[in-house]
Amino acid sequence: MITLAWSLVILLFVVGMIGAVYPVLPGVLAIYAAFFLYGWLISFEPFGWVFWTTQTLIVLIIMVADYAVSAMGVKKFGGSKAAVIGSTIGLIVGPFVIPAFGLIIGPFLGAVIGEIIIGTKWQNAISAGIGSVIGFFASSAVKIVLQLAMIVLFLIWVF
């Protein structure tokens, strides 16, 4: 039973880390779910209120930072709210439409299309698209670091 439990926990960790760059997967929520799965299948004993408070704060920070960092990338390069919305839609739709490169092309095109719809010049729309890609990479880096911190904290508490 312990082997099965650890296999499932590790699987959720892997799904969570892939979700840091692939927005269709639950990412941080998969990692958070792994803690509950460990508790239900093995033991909640190692976890106290400090563990749960710390992990919950990290989850909330990741959720807020995910949107905020991406939006900052678009805004830094002159994009409007339309570019932020377009970039978000492109990030979700892109991987389905263009499987290999949709994670990069989707937000770029979404931001560009968002800007063009509101009447922005091509040059500025392209700049907003570049900002969306930079924002995506920055957001992914932040999520990877914080999600790894969650896993390391879990391992410290368990062992």
Short mmCIF file of N, CA and C in Angstrom, two decimals:
data_model
loop_
_atom_site.label_atom_id
_atom_site.label_comp_id
_atom_site.label_asym_id
_atom_site.label_seq_id
_atom_site.Cartn_x
_atom_site.Cartn_y
_atom_site.Cartn_z
N MET A 1 0.82 -1.20 0.00
CA MET A 1 0.00 0.00 0.00
C MET A 1 0.87 1.27 0.00
N ILE A 2 1.97 1.22 0.73
CA ILE A 2 2.85 2.38 0.79
C ILE A 2 3.48 2.65 -0.57
N THR A 3 3.85 1.60 -1.27
CA THR A 3 4.43 1.77 -2.61
C THR A 3 3.43 2.41 -3.56
N LEU A 4 2.18 1.95 -3.51
CA LEU A 4 1.13 2.53 -4.34
C LEU A 4 0.91 4.00 -3.97
N ALA A 5 0.87 4.29 -2.68
CA ALA A 5 0.65 5.67 -2.22
C ALA A 5 1.77 6.58 -2.72
N TRP A 6 3.02 6.16 -2.54
CA TRP A 6 4.14 6.99 -2.99
C TRP A 6 4.15 7.13 -4.51
N SER A 7 3.77 6.08 -5.22
CA SER A 7 3.70 6.16 -6.69
C SER A 7 2.67 7.21 -7.12
N LEU A 8 1.53 7.22 -6.47
CA LEU A 8 0.49 8.20 -6.79
C LEU A 8 0.92 9.62 -6.42
N VAL A 9 1.57 9.76 -5.27
CA VAL A 9 2.07 11.08 -4.85
C VAL A 9 3.08 11.59 -5.87
N ILE A 10 4.02 10.75 -6.26
CA ILE A 10 5.04 11.15 -7.25
C ILE A 10 4.39 11.48 -8.58
N LEU A 11 3.39 10.69 -8.99
CA LEU A 11 2.67 10.96 -10.24
C LEU A 11 2.01 12.34 -10.18
N LEU A 12 1.39 12.68 -9.06
CA LEU A 12 0.78 14.00 -8.92
C LEU A 12 1.84 15.10 -8.93
N PHE A 13 2.99 14.85 -8.34
CA PHE A 13 4.08 15.83 -8.39
C PHE A 13 4.52 16.06 -9.84
N VAL A 14 4.65 15.00 -10.61
CA VAL A 14 5.07 15.11 -12.01
C VAL A 14 4.02 15.88 -12.81
N VAL A 15 2.75 15.52 -12.62
CA VAL A 15 1.67 16.23 -13.31
C VAL A 15 1.71 17.71 -12.93
N GLY A 16 1.93 17.98 -11.65
CA GLY A 16 2.01 19.36 -11.18
C GLY A 16 3.14 20.14 -11.83
N MET A 17 4.29 19.53 -11.95
CA MET A 17 5.44 20.23 -12.55
C MET A 17 5.23 20.44 -14.06
N ILE A 18 4.64 19.47 -14.72
CA ILE A 18 4.32 19.66 -16.14
C ILE A 18 3.29 20.77 -16.28
N GLY A 19 2.35 20.81 -15.34
CA GLY A 19 1.32 21.85 -15.35
C GLY A 19 1.87 23.25 -15.15
N ALA A 20 3.09 23.37 -14.67
CA ALA A 20 3.71 24.69 -14.51
C ALA A 20 3.94 25.36 -15.86
N VAL A 21 4.11 24.56 -16.90
CA VAL A 21 4.31 25.13 -18.24
C VAL A 21 3.19 24.78 -19.21
N TYR A 22 2.41 23.79 -18.88
CA TYR A 22 1.31 23.36 -19.76
C TYR A 22 0.00 23.69 -19.05
N PRO A 23 -0.64 24.80 -19.40
CA PRO A 23 -1.76 25.33 -18.62
C PRO A 23 -3.01 24.46 -18.56
N VAL A 24 -3.10 23.44 -19.38
CA VAL A 24 -4.28 22.59 -19.37
C VAL A 24 -4.26 21.66 -18.15
N LEU A 25 -3.09 21.35 -17.64
CA LEU A 25 -2.96 20.48 -16.47
C LEU A 25 -3.12 21.30 -15.19
N PRO A 26 -3.57 20.67 -14.11
CA PRO A 26 -3.89 21.41 -12.89
C PRO A 26 -2.70 22.00 -12.13
N GLY A 27 -1.48 21.66 -12.47
CA GLY A 27 -0.29 22.27 -11.89
C GLY A 27 -0.25 22.23 -10.38
N VAL A 28 -0.29 23.39 -9.78
CA VAL A 28 -0.13 23.53 -8.33
C VAL A 28 -1.19 22.74 -7.56
N LEU A 29 -2.38 22.63 -8.11
CA LEU A 29 -3.44 21.89 -7.42
C LEU A 29 -3.14 20.39 -7.37
N ALA A 30 -2.44 19.88 -8.37
CA ALA A 30 -2.04 18.47 -8.35
C ALA A 30 -1.03 18.22 -7.23
N ILE A 31 -0.12 19.16 -7.06
CA ILE A 31 0.87 19.03 -5.97
C ILE A 31 0.18 19.12 -4.62
N TYR A 32 -0.73 20.06 -4.49
CA TYR A 32 -1.48 20.22 -3.24
C TYR A 32 -2.30 18.95 -2.95
N ALA A 33 -2.91 18.38 -4.00
CA ALA A 33 -3.69 17.14 -3.84
C ALA A 33 -2.80 15.98 -3.39
N ALA A 34 -1.55 15.99 -3.82
CA ALA A 34 -0.62 14.92 -3.41
C ALA A 34 -0.44 14.90 -1.89
N PHE A 35 -0.46 16.06 -1.26
CA PHE A 35 -0.31 16.11 0.20
C PHE A 35 -1.50 15.43 0.88
N PHE A 36 -2.70 15.70 0.38
CA PHE A 36 -3.90 15.07 0.95
C PHE A 36 -3.89 13.57 0.68
N LEU A 37 -3.48 13.18 -0.52
CA LEU A 37 -3.41 11.76 -0.85
C LEU A 37 -2.44 11.04 0.08
N TYR A 38 -1.29 11.65 0.32
CA TYR A 38 -0.32 11.08 1.26
C TYR A 38 -0.97 10.92 2.63
N GLY A 39 -1.65 11.95 3.09
CA GLY A 39 -2.29 11.90 4.40
C GLY A 39 -3.34 10.81 4.48
N TRP A 40 -4.18 10.69 3.46
CA TRP A 40 -5.25 9.69 3.48
C TRP A 40 -4.70 8.27 3.37
N LEU A 41 -3.68 8.08 2.54
CA LEU A 41 -3.17 6.72 2.31
C LEU A 41 -2.07 6.30 3.27
N ILE A 42 -1.33 7.27 3.82
CA ILE A 42 -0.23 6.93 4.72
C ILE A 42 -0.49 7.53 6.10
N SER A 43 -0.42 8.87 6.20
CA SER A 43 -0.65 9.49 7.50
C SER A 43 -0.64 11.01 7.38
N PHE A 44 -1.55 11.65 8.12
CA PHE A 44 -1.54 13.10 8.23
C PHE A 44 -0.65 13.56 9.38
N GLU A 45 -0.10 12.61 10.12
CA GLU A 45 0.66 12.93 11.33
C GLU A 45 1.80 13.92 11.13
N PRO A 46 2.58 13.84 10.04
CA PRO A 46 3.70 14.79 9.92
C PRO A 46 3.27 16.24 9.70
N PHE A 47 2.02 16.43 9.30
CA PHE A 47 1.57 17.76 8.90
C PHE A 47 0.80 18.46 10.03
N GLY A 48 1.27 19.62 10.36
CA GLY A 48 0.57 20.44 11.34
C GLY A 48 0.05 21.70 10.67
N TRP A 49 -0.42 22.63 11.49
CA TRP A 49 -0.99 23.86 10.96
C TRP A 49 0.05 24.70 10.22
N VAL A 50 1.32 24.63 10.63
CA VAL A 50 2.37 25.41 9.95
C VAL A 50 2.56 24.90 8.53
N PHE A 51 2.57 23.59 8.36
CA PHE A 51 2.71 22.98 7.03
C PHE A 51 1.56 23.43 6.13
N TRP A 52 0.32 23.25 6.61
CA TRP A 52 -0.85 23.56 5.79
C TRP A 52 -0.95 25.05 5.49
N THR A 53 -0.61 25.88 6.46
CA THR A 53 -0.66 27.32 6.23
C THR A 53 0.39 27.74 5.20
N THR A 54 1.60 27.22 5.34
CA THR A 54 2.68 27.54 4.40
C THR A 54 2.32 27.09 2.99
N GLN A 55 1.87 25.85 2.86
CA GLN A 55 1.54 25.32 1.54
C GLN A 55 0.37 26.07 0.91
N THR A 56 -0.63 26.39 1.70
CA THR A 56 -1.79 27.11 1.18
C THR A 56 -1.38 28.51 0.72
N LEU A 57 -0.52 29.17 1.48
CA LEU A 57 -0.03 30.50 1.06
C LEU A 57 0.73 30.42 -0.26
N ILE A 58 1.55 29.39 -0.40
CA ILE A 58 2.30 29.22 -1.66
C ILE A 58 1.33 28.99 -2.82
N VAL A 59 0.30 28.17 -2.61
CA VAL A 59 -0.70 27.93 -3.65
C VAL A 59 -1.36 29.25 -4.07
N LEU A 60 -1.76 30.04 -3.09
CA LEU A 60 -2.41 31.32 -3.39
C LEU A 60 -1.46 32.27 -4.12
N ILE A 61 -0.20 32.30 -3.69
CA ILE A 61 0.80 33.15 -4.35
C ILE A 61 0.98 32.71 -5.81
N ILE A 62 1.05 31.41 -6.03
CA ILE A 62 1.22 30.91 -7.40
C ILE A 62 0.03 31.31 -8.26
N MET A 63 -1.17 31.16 -7.73
CA MET A 63 -2.36 31.48 -8.52
C MET A 63 -2.42 32.97 -8.88
N VAL A 64 -2.09 33.81 -7.94
CA VAL A 64 -2.10 35.25 -8.20
C VAL A 64 -0.93 35.63 -9.13
N ALA A 65 0.24 35.09 -8.84
CA ALA A 65 1.44 35.43 -9.62
C ALA A 65 1.32 34.94 -11.06
N ASP A 66 0.66 33.81 -11.26
CA ASP A 66 0.53 33.27 -12.61
C ASP A 66 -0.12 34.30 -13.53
N TYR A 67 -1.21 34.84 -13.11
CA TYR A 67 -1.89 35.85 -13.93
C TYR A 67 -1.12 37.17 -13.94
N ALA A 68 -0.68 37.59 -12.77
CA ALA A 68 -0.04 38.90 -12.63
C ALA A 68 1.26 39.00 -13.43
N VAL A 69 2.11 37.98 -13.36
CA VAL A 69 3.39 38.03 -14.07
C VAL A 69 3.17 38.01 -15.58
N SER A 70 2.24 37.20 -16.04
CA SER A 70 1.93 37.18 -17.48
C SER A 70 1.40 38.53 -17.94
N ALA A 71 0.48 39.08 -17.16
CA ALA A 71 -0.09 40.39 -17.52
C ALA A 71 0.98 41.48 -17.50
N MET A 72 1.91 41.41 -16.55
CA MET A 72 2.98 42.41 -16.48
C MET A 72 3.85 42.35 -17.73
N GLY A 73 4.10 41.14 -18.24
CA GLY A 73 4.89 41.01 -19.46
C GLY A 73 4.22 41.71 -20.63
N VAL A 74 2.91 41.52 -20.75
CA VAL A 74 2.17 42.16 -21.84
C VAL A 74 2.17 43.68 -21.65
N LYS A 75 1.87 44.12 -20.44
CA LYS A 75 1.78 45.57 -20.16
C LYS A 75 3.15 46.25 -20.32
N LYS A 76 4.21 45.57 -19.92
CA LYS A 76 5.56 46.14 -20.01
C LYS A 76 5.92 46.45 -21.46
N PHE A 77 5.36 45.66 -22.38
CA PHE A 77 5.65 45.86 -23.80
C PHE A 77 4.55 46.66 -24.50
N GLY A 78 3.75 47.37 -23.70
CA GLY A 78 2.77 48.29 -24.27
C GLY A 78 1.42 47.69 -24.59
N GLY A 79 1.15 46.48 -24.13
CA GLY A 79 -0.13 45.85 -24.41
C GLY A 79 -1.24 46.38 -23.52
N SER A 80 -2.46 46.26 -24.01
CA SER A 80 -3.64 46.72 -23.27
C SER A 80 -4.31 45.51 -22.60
N LYS A 81 -5.45 45.78 -21.98
CA LYS A 81 -6.23 44.70 -21.37
C LYS A 81 -6.68 43.69 -22.43
N ALA A 82 -6.95 44.18 -23.63
CA ALA A 82 -7.34 43.29 -24.74
C ALA A 82 -6.21 42.31 -25.06
N ALA A 83 -4.98 42.76 -24.99
CA ALA A 83 -3.83 41.88 -25.24
C ALA A 83 -3.69 40.85 -24.13
N VAL A 84 -3.94 41.27 -22.89
CA VAL A 84 -3.87 40.33 -21.76
C VAL A 84 -4.93 39.24 -21.92
N ILE A 85 -6.14 39.64 -22.25
CA ILE A 85 -7.23 38.67 -22.44
C ILE A 85 -6.92 37.76 -23.64
N GLY A 86 -6.48 38.36 -24.74
CA GLY A 86 -6.13 37.56 -25.93
C GLY A 86 -5.01 36.59 -25.65
N SER A 87 -4.01 37.04 -24.89
CA SER A 87 -2.89 36.18 -24.54
C SER A 87 -3.34 34.99 -23.69
N THR A 88 -4.23 35.26 -22.75
CA THR A 88 -4.75 34.19 -21.90
C THR A 88 -5.54 33.18 -22.72
N ILE A 89 -6.38 33.66 -23.61
CA ILE A 89 -7.14 32.76 -24.48
C ILE A 89 -6.18 31.96 -25.36
N GLY A 90 -5.19 32.63 -25.92
CA GLY A 90 -4.21 31.94 -26.76
C GLY A 90 -3.41 30.90 -26.01
N LEU A 91 -3.14 31.17 -24.74
CA LEU A 91 -2.39 30.21 -23.92
C LEU A 91 -3.20 28.93 -23.69
N ILE A 92 -4.50 29.09 -23.57
CA ILE A 92 -5.36 27.92 -23.34
C ILE A 92 -5.64 27.18 -24.64
N VAL A 93 -5.95 27.92 -25.70
CA VAL A 93 -6.33 27.32 -26.98
C VAL A 93 -5.12 26.86 -27.79
N GLY A 94 -4.03 27.61 -27.73
CA GLY A 94 -2.84 27.34 -28.55
C GLY A 94 -2.35 25.90 -28.55
N PRO A 95 -2.18 25.27 -27.38
CA PRO A 95 -1.66 23.90 -27.38
C PRO A 95 -2.58 22.89 -28.08
N PHE A 96 -3.87 23.20 -28.17
CA PHE A 96 -4.79 22.28 -28.85
C PHE A 96 -4.76 22.48 -30.36
N VAL A 97 -4.58 23.73 -30.78
CA VAL A 97 -4.60 24.05 -32.20
C VAL A 97 -3.25 23.73 -32.84
N ILE A 98 -2.17 24.08 -32.16
CA ILE A 98 -0.81 23.83 -32.66
C ILE A 98 -0.06 23.07 -31.56
N PRO A 99 -0.22 21.75 -31.51
CA PRO A 99 0.32 20.98 -30.37
C PRO A 99 1.79 21.23 -30.04
N ALA A 100 2.65 21.29 -31.00
CA ALA A 100 4.08 21.38 -30.70
C ALA A 100 4.50 22.78 -30.23
N PHE A 101 3.92 23.81 -30.81
CA PHE A 101 4.38 25.17 -30.54
C PHE A 101 3.28 26.09 -30.00
N GLY A 102 2.12 25.53 -29.70
CA GLY A 102 0.98 26.33 -29.26
C GLY A 102 1.19 27.09 -27.98
N LEU A 103 2.07 26.59 -27.10
CA LEU A 103 2.34 27.29 -25.84
C LEU A 103 3.02 28.64 -26.07
N ILE A 104 3.73 28.76 -27.16
CA ILE A 104 4.42 30.02 -27.46
C ILE A 104 3.63 30.84 -28.48
N ILE A 105 3.18 30.18 -29.53
CA ILE A 105 2.46 30.88 -30.59
C ILE A 105 1.09 31.35 -30.11
N GLY A 106 0.40 30.54 -29.30
CA GLY A 106 -0.94 30.88 -28.83
C GLY A 106 -1.01 32.21 -28.09
N PRO A 107 -0.20 32.41 -27.03
CA PRO A 107 -0.25 33.70 -26.33
C PRO A 107 0.18 34.86 -27.22
N PHE A 108 1.18 34.61 -28.06
CA PHE A 108 1.65 35.67 -28.97
C PHE A 108 0.53 36.12 -29.89
N LEU A 109 -0.08 35.16 -30.59
CA LEU A 109 -1.16 35.51 -31.52
C LEU A 109 -2.36 36.09 -30.79
N GLY A 110 -2.67 35.54 -29.63
CA GLY A 110 -3.79 36.05 -28.85
C GLY A 110 -3.61 37.51 -28.48
N ALA A 111 -2.41 37.86 -28.03
CA ALA A 111 -2.13 39.26 -27.67
C ALA A 111 -2.17 40.15 -28.91
N VAL A 112 -1.58 39.69 -29.99
CA VAL A 112 -1.58 40.48 -31.23
C VAL A 112 -3.00 40.69 -31.73
N ILE A 113 -3.79 39.63 -31.77
CA ILE A 113 -5.18 39.74 -32.24
C ILE A 113 -5.99 40.65 -31.32
N GLY A 114 -5.77 40.50 -30.01
CA GLY A 114 -6.47 41.37 -29.06
C GLY A 114 -6.18 42.83 -29.31
N GLU A 115 -4.92 43.15 -29.58
CA GLU A 115 -4.54 44.54 -29.85
C GLU A 115 -5.10 45.02 -31.18
N ILE A 116 -5.07 44.19 -32.20
CA ILE A 116 -5.57 44.59 -33.52
C ILE A 116 -7.08 44.83 -33.47
N ILE A 117 -7.79 44.03 -32.70
CA ILE A 117 -9.24 44.20 -32.58
C ILE A 117 -9.59 45.59 -32.04
N ILE A 118 -8.77 46.09 -31.11
CA ILE A 118 -9.08 47.41 -30.55
C ILE A 118 -8.43 48.55 -31.34
N GLY A 119 -7.80 48.21 -32.47
CA GLY A 119 -7.29 49.24 -33.37
C GLY A 119 -5.85 49.66 -33.17
N THR A 120 -5.07 48.86 -32.49
CA THR A 120 -3.66 49.17 -32.28
C THR A 120 -2.87 48.92 -33.57
N LYS A 121 -1.83 49.71 -33.80
CA LYS A 121 -0.96 49.52 -34.96
C LYS A 121 -0.24 48.18 -34.86
N TRP A 122 0.13 47.64 -36.03
CA TRP A 122 0.81 46.35 -36.11
C TRP A 122 2.06 46.28 -35.23
N GLN A 123 2.88 47.32 -35.30
CA GLN A 123 4.15 47.32 -34.56
C GLN A 123 3.89 47.18 -33.05
N ASN A 124 2.92 47.93 -32.55
CA ASN A 124 2.60 47.86 -31.13
C ASN A 124 1.95 46.53 -30.77
N ALA A 125 1.14 46.00 -31.68
CA ALA A 125 0.50 44.71 -31.44
C ALA A 125 1.55 43.60 -31.37
N ILE A 126 2.53 43.65 -32.25
CA ILE A 126 3.62 42.66 -32.24
C ILE A 126 4.41 42.78 -30.94
N SER A 127 4.66 43.99 -30.51
CA SER A 127 5.38 44.21 -29.25
C SER A 127 4.62 43.60 -28.07
N ALA A 128 3.30 43.79 -28.05
CA ALA A 128 2.49 43.20 -26.99
C ALA A 128 2.56 41.68 -27.06
N GLY A 129 2.58 41.13 -28.26
CA GLY A 129 2.70 39.68 -28.44
C GLY A 129 4.02 39.15 -27.88
N ILE A 130 5.09 39.88 -28.15
CA ILE A 130 6.41 39.50 -27.61
C ILE A 130 6.37 39.55 -26.08
N GLY A 131 5.74 40.59 -25.55
CA GLY A 131 5.61 40.72 -24.10
C GLY A 131 4.83 39.56 -23.49
N SER A 132 3.82 39.06 -24.22
CA SER A 132 3.04 37.93 -23.71
C SER A 132 3.88 36.66 -23.62
N VAL A 133 4.75 36.47 -24.59
CA VAL A 133 5.63 35.29 -24.56
C VAL A 133 6.64 35.40 -23.42
N ILE A 134 7.22 36.58 -23.26
CA ILE A 134 8.16 36.80 -22.16
C ILE A 134 7.44 36.63 -20.82
N GLY A 135 6.23 37.16 -20.73
CA GLY A 135 5.44 37.00 -19.51
C GLY A 135 5.13 35.55 -19.21
N PHE A 136 4.83 34.77 -20.26
CA PHE A 136 4.57 33.35 -20.08
C PHE A 136 5.79 32.63 -19.52
N PHE A 137 6.96 32.90 -20.10
CA PHE A 137 8.18 32.25 -19.61
C PHE A 137 8.51 32.68 -18.19
N ALA A 138 8.34 33.95 -17.88
CA ALA A 138 8.60 34.44 -16.51
C ALA A 138 7.62 33.80 -15.52
N SER A 139 6.36 33.73 -15.91
CA SER A 139 5.35 33.11 -15.05
C SER A 139 5.66 31.64 -14.82
N SER A 140 6.06 30.95 -15.87
CA SER A 140 6.40 29.53 -15.75
C SER A 140 7.59 29.34 -14.82
N ALA A 141 8.59 30.22 -14.92
CA ALA A 141 9.76 30.12 -14.05
C ALA A 141 9.37 30.30 -12.59
N VAL A 142 8.52 31.28 -12.33
CA VAL A 142 8.06 31.51 -10.95
C VAL A 142 7.30 30.29 -10.44
N LYS A 143 6.41 29.74 -11.27
CA LYS A 143 5.65 28.56 -10.85
C LYS A 143 6.56 27.36 -10.59
N ILE A 144 7.53 27.15 -11.44
CA ILE A 144 8.44 26.01 -11.25
C ILE A 144 9.18 26.14 -9.93
N VAL A 145 9.71 27.31 -9.65
CA VAL A 145 10.46 27.52 -8.40
C VAL A 145 9.56 27.30 -7.18
N LEU A 146 8.39 27.91 -7.20
CA LEU A 146 7.50 27.79 -6.04
C LEU A 146 6.94 26.38 -5.87
N GLN A 147 6.63 25.72 -6.97
CA GLN A 147 6.14 24.35 -6.88
C GLN A 147 7.23 23.40 -6.40
N LEU A 148 8.45 23.61 -6.84
CA LEU A 148 9.56 22.81 -6.31
C LEU A 148 9.73 23.05 -4.81
N ALA A 149 9.55 24.29 -4.38
CA ALA A 149 9.62 24.61 -2.95
C ALA A 149 8.54 23.85 -2.19
N MET A 150 7.35 23.76 -2.76
CA MET A 150 6.28 23.01 -2.10
C MET A 150 6.66 21.54 -1.93
N ILE A 151 7.24 20.95 -2.96
CA ILE A 151 7.63 19.54 -2.89
C ILE A 151 8.75 19.34 -1.88
N VAL A 152 9.73 20.23 -1.90
CA VAL A 152 10.85 20.13 -0.95
C VAL A 152 10.34 20.27 0.49
N LEU A 153 9.44 21.22 0.73
CA LEU A 153 8.87 21.36 2.08
C LEU A 153 8.13 20.11 2.51
N PHE A 154 7.39 19.54 1.58
CA PHE A 154 6.68 18.28 1.87
C PHE A 154 7.67 17.19 2.29
N LEU A 155 8.73 17.04 1.51
CA LEU A 155 9.72 16.00 1.80
C LEU A 155 10.41 16.26 3.14
N ILE A 156 10.69 17.52 3.45
CA ILE A 156 11.29 17.85 4.74
C ILE A 156 10.34 17.46 5.87
N TRP A 157 9.05 17.77 5.72
CA TRP A 157 8.09 17.46 6.77
C TRP A 157 7.91 15.96 6.93
N VAL A 158 7.94 15.22 5.83
CA VAL A 158 7.70 13.76 5.89
C VAL A 158 8.93 13.03 6.42
N PHE A 159 10.11 13.48 6.02
CA PHE A 159 11.32 12.78 6.47
C PHE A 159 12.01 13.55 7.55
#
